[in-house]
Structure formats: C-alpha cells, structure tokens
PDB file of C-alpha atoms in Angstrom:
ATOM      1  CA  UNK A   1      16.615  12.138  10.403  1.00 34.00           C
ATOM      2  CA  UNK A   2      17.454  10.923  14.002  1.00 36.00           C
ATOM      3  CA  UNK A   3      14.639  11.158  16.518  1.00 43.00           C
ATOM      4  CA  UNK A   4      13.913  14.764  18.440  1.00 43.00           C
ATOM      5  CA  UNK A   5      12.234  14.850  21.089  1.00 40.00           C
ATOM      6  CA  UNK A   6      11.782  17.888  24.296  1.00 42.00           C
ATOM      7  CA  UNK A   7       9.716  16.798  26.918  1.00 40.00           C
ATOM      8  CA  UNK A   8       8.474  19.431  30.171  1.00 42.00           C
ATOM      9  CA  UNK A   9       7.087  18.499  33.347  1.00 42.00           C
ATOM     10  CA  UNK A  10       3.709  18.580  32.058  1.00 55.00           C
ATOM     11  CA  UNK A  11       4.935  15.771  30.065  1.00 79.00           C
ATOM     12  CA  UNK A  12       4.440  16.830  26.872  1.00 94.00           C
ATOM     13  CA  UNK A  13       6.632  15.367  23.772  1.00 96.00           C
ATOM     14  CA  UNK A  14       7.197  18.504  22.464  1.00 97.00           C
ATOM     15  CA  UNK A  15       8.860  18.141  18.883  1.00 98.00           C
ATOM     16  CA  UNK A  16       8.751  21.456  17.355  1.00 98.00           C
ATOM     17  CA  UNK A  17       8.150  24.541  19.067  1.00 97.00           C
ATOM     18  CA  UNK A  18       7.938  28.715  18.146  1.00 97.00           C
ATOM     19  CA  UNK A  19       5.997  31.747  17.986  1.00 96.00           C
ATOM     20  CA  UNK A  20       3.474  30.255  15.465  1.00 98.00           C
ATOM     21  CA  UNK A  21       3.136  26.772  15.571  1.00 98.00           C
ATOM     22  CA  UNK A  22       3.523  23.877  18.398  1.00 98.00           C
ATOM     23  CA  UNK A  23       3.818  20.541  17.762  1.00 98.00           C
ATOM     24  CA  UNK A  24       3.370  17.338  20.003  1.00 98.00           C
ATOM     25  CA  UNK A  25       3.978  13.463  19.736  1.00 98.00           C
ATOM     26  CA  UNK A  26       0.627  11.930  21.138  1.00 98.00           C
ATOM     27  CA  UNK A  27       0.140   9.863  23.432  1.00 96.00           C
ATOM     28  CA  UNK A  28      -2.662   6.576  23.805  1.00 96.00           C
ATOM     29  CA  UNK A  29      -5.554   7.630  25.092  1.00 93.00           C
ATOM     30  CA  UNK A  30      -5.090  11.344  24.394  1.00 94.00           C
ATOM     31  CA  UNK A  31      -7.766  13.195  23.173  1.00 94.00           C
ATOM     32  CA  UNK A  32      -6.806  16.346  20.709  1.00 94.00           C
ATOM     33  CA  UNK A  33     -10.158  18.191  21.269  1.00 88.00           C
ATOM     34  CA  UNK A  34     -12.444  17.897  23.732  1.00 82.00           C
ATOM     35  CA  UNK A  35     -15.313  15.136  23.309  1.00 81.00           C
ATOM     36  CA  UNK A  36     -18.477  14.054  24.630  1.00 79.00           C
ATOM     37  CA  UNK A  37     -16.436  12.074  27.311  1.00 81.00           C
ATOM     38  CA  UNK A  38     -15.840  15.077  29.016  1.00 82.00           C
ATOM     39  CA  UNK A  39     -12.055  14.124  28.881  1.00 90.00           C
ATOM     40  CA  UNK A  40      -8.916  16.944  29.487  1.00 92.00           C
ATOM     41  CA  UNK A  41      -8.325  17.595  25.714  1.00 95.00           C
ATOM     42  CA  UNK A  42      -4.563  17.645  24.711  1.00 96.00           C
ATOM     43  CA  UNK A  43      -5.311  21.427  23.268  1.00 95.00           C
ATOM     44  CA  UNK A  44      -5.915  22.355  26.859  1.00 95.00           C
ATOM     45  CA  UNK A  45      -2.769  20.539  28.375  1.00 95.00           C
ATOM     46  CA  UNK A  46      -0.790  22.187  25.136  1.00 97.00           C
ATOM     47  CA  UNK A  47      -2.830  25.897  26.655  1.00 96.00           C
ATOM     48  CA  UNK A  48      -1.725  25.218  30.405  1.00 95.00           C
ATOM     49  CA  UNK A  49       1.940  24.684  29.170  1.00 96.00           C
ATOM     50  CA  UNK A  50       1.954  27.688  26.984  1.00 96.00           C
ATOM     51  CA  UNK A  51       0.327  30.686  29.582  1.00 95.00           C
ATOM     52  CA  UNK A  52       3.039  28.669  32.002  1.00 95.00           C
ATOM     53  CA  UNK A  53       6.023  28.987  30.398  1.00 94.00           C
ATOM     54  CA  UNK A  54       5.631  32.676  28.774  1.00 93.00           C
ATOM     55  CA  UNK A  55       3.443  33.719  31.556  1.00 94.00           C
ATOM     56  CA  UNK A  56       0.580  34.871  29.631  1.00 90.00           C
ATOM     57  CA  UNK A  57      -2.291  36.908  31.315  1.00 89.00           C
ATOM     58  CA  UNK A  58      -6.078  35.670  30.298  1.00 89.00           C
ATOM     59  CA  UNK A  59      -6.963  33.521  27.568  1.00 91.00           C
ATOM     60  CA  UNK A  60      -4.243  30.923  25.353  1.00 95.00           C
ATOM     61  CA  UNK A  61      -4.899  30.834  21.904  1.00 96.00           C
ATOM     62  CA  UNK A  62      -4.664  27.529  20.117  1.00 97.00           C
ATOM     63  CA  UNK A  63      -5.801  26.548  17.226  1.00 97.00           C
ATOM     64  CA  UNK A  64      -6.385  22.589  16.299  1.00 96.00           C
ATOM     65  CA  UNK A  65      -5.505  22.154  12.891  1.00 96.00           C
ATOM     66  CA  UNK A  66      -5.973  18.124  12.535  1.00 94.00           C
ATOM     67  CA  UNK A  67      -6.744  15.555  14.433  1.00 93.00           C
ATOM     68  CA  UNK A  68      -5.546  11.859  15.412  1.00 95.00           C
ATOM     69  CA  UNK A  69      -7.564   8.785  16.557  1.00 94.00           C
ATOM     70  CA  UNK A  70      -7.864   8.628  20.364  1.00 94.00           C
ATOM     71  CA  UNK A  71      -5.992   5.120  20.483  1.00 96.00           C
ATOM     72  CA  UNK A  72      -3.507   6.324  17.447  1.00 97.00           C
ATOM     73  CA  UNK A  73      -0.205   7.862  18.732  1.00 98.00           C
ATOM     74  CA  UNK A  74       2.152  10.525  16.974  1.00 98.00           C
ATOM     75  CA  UNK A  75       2.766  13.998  15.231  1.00 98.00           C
ATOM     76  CA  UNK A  76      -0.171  16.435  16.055  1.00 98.00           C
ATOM     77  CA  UNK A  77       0.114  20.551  15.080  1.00 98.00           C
ATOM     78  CA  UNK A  78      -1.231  22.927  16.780  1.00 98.00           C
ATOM     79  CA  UNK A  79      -1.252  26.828  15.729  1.00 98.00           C
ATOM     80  CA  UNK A  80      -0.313  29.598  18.336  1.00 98.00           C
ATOM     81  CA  UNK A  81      -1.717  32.428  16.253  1.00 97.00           C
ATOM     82  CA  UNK A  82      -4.524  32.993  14.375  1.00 97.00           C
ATOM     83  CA  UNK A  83      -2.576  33.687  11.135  1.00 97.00           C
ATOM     84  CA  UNK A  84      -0.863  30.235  11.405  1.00 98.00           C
ATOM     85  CA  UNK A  85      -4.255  28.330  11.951  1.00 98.00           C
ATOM     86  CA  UNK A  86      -5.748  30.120   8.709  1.00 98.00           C
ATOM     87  CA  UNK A  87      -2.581  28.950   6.722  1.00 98.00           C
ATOM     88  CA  UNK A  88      -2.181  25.484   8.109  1.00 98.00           C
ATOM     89  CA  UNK A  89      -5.747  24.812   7.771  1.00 97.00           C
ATOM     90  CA  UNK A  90      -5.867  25.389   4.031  1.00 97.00           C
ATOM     91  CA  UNK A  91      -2.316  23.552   3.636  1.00 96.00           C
ATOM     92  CA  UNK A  92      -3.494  20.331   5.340  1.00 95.00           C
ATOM     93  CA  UNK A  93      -7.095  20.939   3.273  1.00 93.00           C
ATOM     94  CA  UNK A  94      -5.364  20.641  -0.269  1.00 93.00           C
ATOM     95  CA  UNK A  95      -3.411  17.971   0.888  1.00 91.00           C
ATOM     96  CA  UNK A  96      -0.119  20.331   0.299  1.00 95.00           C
ATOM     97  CA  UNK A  97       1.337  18.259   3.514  1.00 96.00           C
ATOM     98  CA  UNK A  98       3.379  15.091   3.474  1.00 95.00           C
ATOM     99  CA  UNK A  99       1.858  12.160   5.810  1.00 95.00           C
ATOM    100  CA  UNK A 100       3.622   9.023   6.660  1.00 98.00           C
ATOM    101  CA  UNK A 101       2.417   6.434   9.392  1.00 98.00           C
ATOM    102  CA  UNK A 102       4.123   3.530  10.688  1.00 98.00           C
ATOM    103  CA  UNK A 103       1.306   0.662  11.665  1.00 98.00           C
ATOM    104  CA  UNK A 104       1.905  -2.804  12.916  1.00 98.00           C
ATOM    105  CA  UNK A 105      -0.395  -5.387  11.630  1.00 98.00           C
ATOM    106  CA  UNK A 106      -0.419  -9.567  11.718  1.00 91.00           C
ATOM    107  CA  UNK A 107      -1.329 -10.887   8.337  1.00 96.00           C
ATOM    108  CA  UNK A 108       1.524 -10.414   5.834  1.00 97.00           C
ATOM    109  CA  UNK A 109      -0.554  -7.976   2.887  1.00 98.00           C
ATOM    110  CA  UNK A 110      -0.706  -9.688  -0.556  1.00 97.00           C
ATOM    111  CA  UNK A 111       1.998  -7.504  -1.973  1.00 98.00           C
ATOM    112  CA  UNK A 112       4.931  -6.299  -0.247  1.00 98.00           C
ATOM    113  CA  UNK A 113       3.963  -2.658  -1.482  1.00 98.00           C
ATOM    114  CA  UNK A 114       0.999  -1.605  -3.361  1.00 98.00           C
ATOM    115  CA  UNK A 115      -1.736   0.894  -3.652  1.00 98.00           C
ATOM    116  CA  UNK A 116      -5.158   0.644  -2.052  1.00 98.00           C
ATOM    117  CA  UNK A 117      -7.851   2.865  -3.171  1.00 98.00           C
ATOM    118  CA  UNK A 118     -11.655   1.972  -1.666  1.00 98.00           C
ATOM    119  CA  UNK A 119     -14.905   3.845  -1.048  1.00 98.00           C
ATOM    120  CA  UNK A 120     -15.333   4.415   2.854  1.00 98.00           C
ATOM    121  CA  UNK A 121     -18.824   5.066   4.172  1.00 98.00           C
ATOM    122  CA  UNK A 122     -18.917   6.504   7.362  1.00 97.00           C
ATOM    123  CA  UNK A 123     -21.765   4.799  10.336  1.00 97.00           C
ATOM    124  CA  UNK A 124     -21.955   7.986  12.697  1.00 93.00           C
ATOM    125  CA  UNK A 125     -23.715   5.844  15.178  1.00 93.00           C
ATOM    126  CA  UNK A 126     -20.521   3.307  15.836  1.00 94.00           C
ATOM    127  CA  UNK A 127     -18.114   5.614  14.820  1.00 93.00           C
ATOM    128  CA  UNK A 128     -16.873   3.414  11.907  1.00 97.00           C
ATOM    129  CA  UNK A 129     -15.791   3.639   8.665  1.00 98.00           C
ATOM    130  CA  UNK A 130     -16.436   0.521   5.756  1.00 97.00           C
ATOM    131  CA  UNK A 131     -14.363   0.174   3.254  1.00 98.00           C
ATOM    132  CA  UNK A 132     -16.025  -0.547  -0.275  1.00 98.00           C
ATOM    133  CA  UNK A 133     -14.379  -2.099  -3.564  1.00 97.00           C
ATOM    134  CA  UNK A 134     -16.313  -0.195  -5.628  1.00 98.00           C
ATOM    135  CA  UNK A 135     -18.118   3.522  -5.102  1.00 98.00           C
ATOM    136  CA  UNK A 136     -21.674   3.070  -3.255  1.00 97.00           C
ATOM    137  CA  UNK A 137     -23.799   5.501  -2.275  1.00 97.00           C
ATOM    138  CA  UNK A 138     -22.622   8.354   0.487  1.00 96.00           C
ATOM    139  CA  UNK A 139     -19.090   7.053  -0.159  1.00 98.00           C
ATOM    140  CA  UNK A 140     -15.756   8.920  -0.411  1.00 98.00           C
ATOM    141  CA  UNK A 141     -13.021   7.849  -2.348  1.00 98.00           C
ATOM    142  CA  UNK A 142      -9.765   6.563  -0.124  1.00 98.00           C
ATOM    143  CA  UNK A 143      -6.038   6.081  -1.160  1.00 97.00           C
ATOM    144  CA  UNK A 144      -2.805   5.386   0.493  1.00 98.00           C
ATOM    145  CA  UNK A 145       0.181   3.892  -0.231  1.00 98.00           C
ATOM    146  CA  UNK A 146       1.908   1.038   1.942  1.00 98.00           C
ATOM    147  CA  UNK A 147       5.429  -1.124   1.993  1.00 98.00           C
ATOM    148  CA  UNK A 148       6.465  -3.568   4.248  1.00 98.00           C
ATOM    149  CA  UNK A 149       9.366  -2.179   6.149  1.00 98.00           C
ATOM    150  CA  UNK A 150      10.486  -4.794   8.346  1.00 97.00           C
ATOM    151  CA  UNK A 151       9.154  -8.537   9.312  1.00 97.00           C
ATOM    152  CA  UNK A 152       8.559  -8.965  12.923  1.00 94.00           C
ATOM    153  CA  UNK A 153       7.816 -12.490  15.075  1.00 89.00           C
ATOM    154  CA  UNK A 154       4.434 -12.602  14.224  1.00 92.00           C
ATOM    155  CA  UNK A 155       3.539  -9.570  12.307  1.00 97.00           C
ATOM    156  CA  UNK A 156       4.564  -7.133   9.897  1.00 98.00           C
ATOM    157  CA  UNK A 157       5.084  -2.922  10.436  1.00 98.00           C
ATOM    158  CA  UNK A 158       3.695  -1.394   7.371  1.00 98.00           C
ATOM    159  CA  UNK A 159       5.176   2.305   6.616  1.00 98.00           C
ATOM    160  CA  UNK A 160       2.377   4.193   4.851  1.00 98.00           C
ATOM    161  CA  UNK A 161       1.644   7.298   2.549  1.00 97.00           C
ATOM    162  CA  UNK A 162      -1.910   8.931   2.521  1.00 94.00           C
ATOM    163  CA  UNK A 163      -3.166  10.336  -0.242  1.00 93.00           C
ATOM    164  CA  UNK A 164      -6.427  11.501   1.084  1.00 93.00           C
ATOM    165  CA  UNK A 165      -7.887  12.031   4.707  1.00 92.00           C
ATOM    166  CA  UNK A 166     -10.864  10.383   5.594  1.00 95.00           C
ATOM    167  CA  UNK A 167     -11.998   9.209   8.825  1.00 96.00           C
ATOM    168  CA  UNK A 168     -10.402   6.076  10.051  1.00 97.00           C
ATOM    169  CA  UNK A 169      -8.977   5.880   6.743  1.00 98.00           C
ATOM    170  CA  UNK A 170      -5.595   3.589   7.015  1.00 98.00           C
ATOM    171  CA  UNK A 171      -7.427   1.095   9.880  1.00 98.00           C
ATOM    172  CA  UNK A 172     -10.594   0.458   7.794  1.00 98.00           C
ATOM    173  CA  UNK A 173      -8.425   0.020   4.716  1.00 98.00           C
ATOM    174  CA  UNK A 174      -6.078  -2.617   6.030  1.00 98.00           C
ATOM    175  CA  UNK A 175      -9.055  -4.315   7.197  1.00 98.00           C
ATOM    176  CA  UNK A 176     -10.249  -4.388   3.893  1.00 98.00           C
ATOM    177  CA  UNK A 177      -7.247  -6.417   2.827  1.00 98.00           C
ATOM    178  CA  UNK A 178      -6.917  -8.594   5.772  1.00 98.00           C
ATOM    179  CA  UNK A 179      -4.490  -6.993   7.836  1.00 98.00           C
ATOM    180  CA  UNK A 180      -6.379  -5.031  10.701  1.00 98.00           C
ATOM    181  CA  UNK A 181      -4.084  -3.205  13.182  1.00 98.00           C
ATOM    182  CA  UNK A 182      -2.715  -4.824  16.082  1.00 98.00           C
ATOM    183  CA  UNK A 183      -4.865  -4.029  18.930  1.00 98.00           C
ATOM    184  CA  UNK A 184      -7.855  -2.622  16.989  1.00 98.00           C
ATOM    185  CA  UNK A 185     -10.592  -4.785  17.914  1.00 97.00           C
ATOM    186  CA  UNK A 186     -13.220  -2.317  16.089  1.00 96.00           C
ATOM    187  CA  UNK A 187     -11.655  -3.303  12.859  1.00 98.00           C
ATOM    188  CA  UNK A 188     -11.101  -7.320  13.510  1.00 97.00           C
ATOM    189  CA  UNK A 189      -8.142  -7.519  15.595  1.00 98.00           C
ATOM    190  CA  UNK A 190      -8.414 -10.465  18.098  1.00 96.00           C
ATOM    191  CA  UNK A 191      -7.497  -8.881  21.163  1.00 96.00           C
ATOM    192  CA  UNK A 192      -6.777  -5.709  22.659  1.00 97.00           C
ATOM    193  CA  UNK A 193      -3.481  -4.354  23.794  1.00 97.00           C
ATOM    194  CA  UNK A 194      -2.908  -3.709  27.507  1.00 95.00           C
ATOM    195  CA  UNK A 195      -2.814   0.204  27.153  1.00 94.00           C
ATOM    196  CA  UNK A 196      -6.350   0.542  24.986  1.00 95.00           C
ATOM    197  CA  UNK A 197      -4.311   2.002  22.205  1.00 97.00           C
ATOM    198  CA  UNK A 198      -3.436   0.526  18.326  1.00 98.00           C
ATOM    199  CA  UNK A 199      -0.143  -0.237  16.449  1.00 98.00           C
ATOM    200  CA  UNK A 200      -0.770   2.966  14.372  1.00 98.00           C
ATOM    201  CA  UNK A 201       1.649   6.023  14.924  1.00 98.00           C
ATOM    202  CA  UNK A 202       1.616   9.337  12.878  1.00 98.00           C
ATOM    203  CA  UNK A 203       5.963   9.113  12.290  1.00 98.00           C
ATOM    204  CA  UNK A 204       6.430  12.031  10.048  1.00 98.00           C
ATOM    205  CA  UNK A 205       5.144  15.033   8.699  1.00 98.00           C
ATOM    206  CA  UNK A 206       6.634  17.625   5.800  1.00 97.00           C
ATOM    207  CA  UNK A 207       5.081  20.879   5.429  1.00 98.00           C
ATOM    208  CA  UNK A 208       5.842  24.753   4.809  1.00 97.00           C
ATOM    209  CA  UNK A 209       6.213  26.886   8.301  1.00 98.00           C
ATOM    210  CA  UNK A 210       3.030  28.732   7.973  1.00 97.00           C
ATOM    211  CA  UNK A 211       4.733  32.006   8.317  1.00 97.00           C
ATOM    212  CA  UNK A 212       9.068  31.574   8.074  1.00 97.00           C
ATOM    213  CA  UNK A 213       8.021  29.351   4.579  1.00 97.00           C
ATOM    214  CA  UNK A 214      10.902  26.687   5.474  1.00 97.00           C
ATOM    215  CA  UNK A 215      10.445  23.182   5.130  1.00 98.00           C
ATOM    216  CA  UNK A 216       9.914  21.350   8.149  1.00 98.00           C
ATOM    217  CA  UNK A 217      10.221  18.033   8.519  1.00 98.00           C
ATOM    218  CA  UNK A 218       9.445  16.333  11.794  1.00 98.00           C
ATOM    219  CA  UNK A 219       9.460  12.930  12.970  1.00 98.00           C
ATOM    220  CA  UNK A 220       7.932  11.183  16.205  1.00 98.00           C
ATOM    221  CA  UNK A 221       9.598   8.693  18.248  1.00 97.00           C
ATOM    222  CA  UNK A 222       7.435   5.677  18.400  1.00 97.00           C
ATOM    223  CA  UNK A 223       5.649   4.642  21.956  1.00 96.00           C
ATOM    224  CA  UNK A 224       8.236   2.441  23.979  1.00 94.00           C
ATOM    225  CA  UNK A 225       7.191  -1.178  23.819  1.00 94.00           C
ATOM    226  CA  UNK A 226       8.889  -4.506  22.616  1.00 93.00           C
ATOM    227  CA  UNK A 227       7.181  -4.150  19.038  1.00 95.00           C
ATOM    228  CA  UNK A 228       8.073  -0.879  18.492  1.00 96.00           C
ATOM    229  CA  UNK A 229      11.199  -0.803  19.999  1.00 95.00           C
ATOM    230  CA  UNK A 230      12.574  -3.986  17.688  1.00 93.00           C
ATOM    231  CA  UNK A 231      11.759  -1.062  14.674  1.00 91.00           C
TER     232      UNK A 231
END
C-alpha cells in the first residue's frame, strides 16, 4: 500500500479522517495526552484542528483510544464520537487490531526472525519496563514477533508484530536480546539521536471502522532522515 499522507497548516499528518474516527502520524516529542510536563497534548492540537475546520461552537470531543511513547513516532487513533471511543476501546482491548512497527536497532538479533516472549515488570518510579526470562513476581507476560527486513551500514530495521501491549513492550524486549533501539539510551543505546526521539515507528495498523465495519488499513510514512529514508 503506497504511503498517504494529508497534512494542514496546523501541521498535522493526518492519515485517515471522518465523522467518527481521526487518525494522525506522530511526531518526536509529541505527547498524545497531556502529562505531568505540562506539555500541549497532541489530543488538544487534533481538538483545535477539528472546532477549526467544521467550525464547531463550545467544547471538541475526542476520545484517546491508545497511546505511543513520547520519543516513538507513527499511527495514533483518535475517536470523534463517543460511540466510536466505546467500540475502539474494546477492539484495541481484545487485541482484535493488527500492529506492526518498524524499529531500527545495531546488533544483528540471533535469528533473522523469531519469537520473543518475556515477563516485563514495570518500575513506576523510572518509568521502565524489565524484561524477565522467566515469570517473577508482579510480571506480565510479553510477545511479539520480529524479521529482519533490510541490512543497513551499521544496523539492522526490524519489522515487528505485537501480540500483546504492555508498556514499553518492543524497546525493553530488544534489549533483552541485545539489540536496544537506536537512540534509546534508557534501554542501552550508546548515544542519543539529535531530535530526542528513537528508531521505533508505529507503520501500520488494520482494524474494523468502529461504525461503517470496513477494514481499514493505514500506514505511516516514516520520519525523514538518512536511516529511514534508505528503507
């Protein structure tokens, strides 16, 4: 599926848009809901855009169905009604939605494609997830599925499947097997990238219209930068 993208002058990548659901291609450093930082949430840039362009009187709604890492990029949904948030929400719940991420990583994994499963325990106070072998106490269980889709100078883009969705599930998993993300120093990359953010981009996502049942399958064009851009 070639590459869609609408942007506005708010500059929004706008990838799907309609009475029911909005969806955006993230940028770094964008936060989906608002935080402790205080930050303008991407929910309230999607709001502005919204009562702009339809010229709505009082209140937006918007609902936040899922969210994405503040230094992750890609596909995030975003309900317009209150009937699409109650359906999306108990769609991406069960897992009845198709994930795939593209991440960029330096060590070469053991296998070209495999299956990880490990036991993540989350540290609320560092805002971390560790990855266990085996099941430990306060642990939830973690699988995804990876491939190596193309060999780069000096690293490797991994195209990945979740199977479950735990916090900071695909970086503290690759750490697990030696291959943190590029850029993600709080999983044991060396260095940080210039723009704060990781090689990890949410590329496409298959799911049911909450309301017209079609299949819709959307895909994000990746940030522009010389790793990236060689995929």
């Amino acid at each position: 599926m070639a590459d869609k993208i609408v942007s506005n002058k708010t500059n929004l990548q706008i990838l799907h848009e309609d009475n029911h659901i909005i969806v955006i291609n993230k940028r770094v450093g964008d936060i989906v809901q608002g935080d402790k930082t205080g930050d303008k949430p991407l929910s309230e840039v999607v709001k502005e855009y919204i009562k702009e362009k339809y010229n709505k009187p009082g209140d937006v709604f918007l609902g936040v169905v899922h969210r994405l890492d503040r230094p992750t990029t890609g596909i995030v949904v975003f309900a317009r009604t209150s009937k699409a948030l109650e359906r999306l929400n108990k769609m991406f719940s069960e897992r009845e939605t198709q994930k795939t991420y593209w991440a960029v990583v330096k060590n070469r994994p053991a296998k070209d494609e495999d299956n990880l499963v490990h036991f993540l325990v989350r540290n609320e106070k560092n805002n971390t997830s560790k990855a266990h072998s085996k099941e430990v106490p306060n642990s939830k269980k973690a699988s995804l599925d990876y491939k190596i889709i193309k060999e780069l100078n000096n690293y490797f883009a991994l195209e990945i499947n979740l199977h479950t969705g735990r916090h900071h599930q695909i970086r503290a998993q690759l750490s697990a097997i030696g291959c943190p993300i590029k850029g993600d120093l709080k999983y044991g990359f060396d260095r940080s990238n210039p723009d704060g953010g990781i090689h990890l981009h949410a590329r496409k996502l298959v799911f049911i219209h909450p309301v017209s049942k079609e299949e819709l399958t959307l895909v994000a064009p990746t940030p522009s930068d010389a790793i990236w851009n060689s995929l």
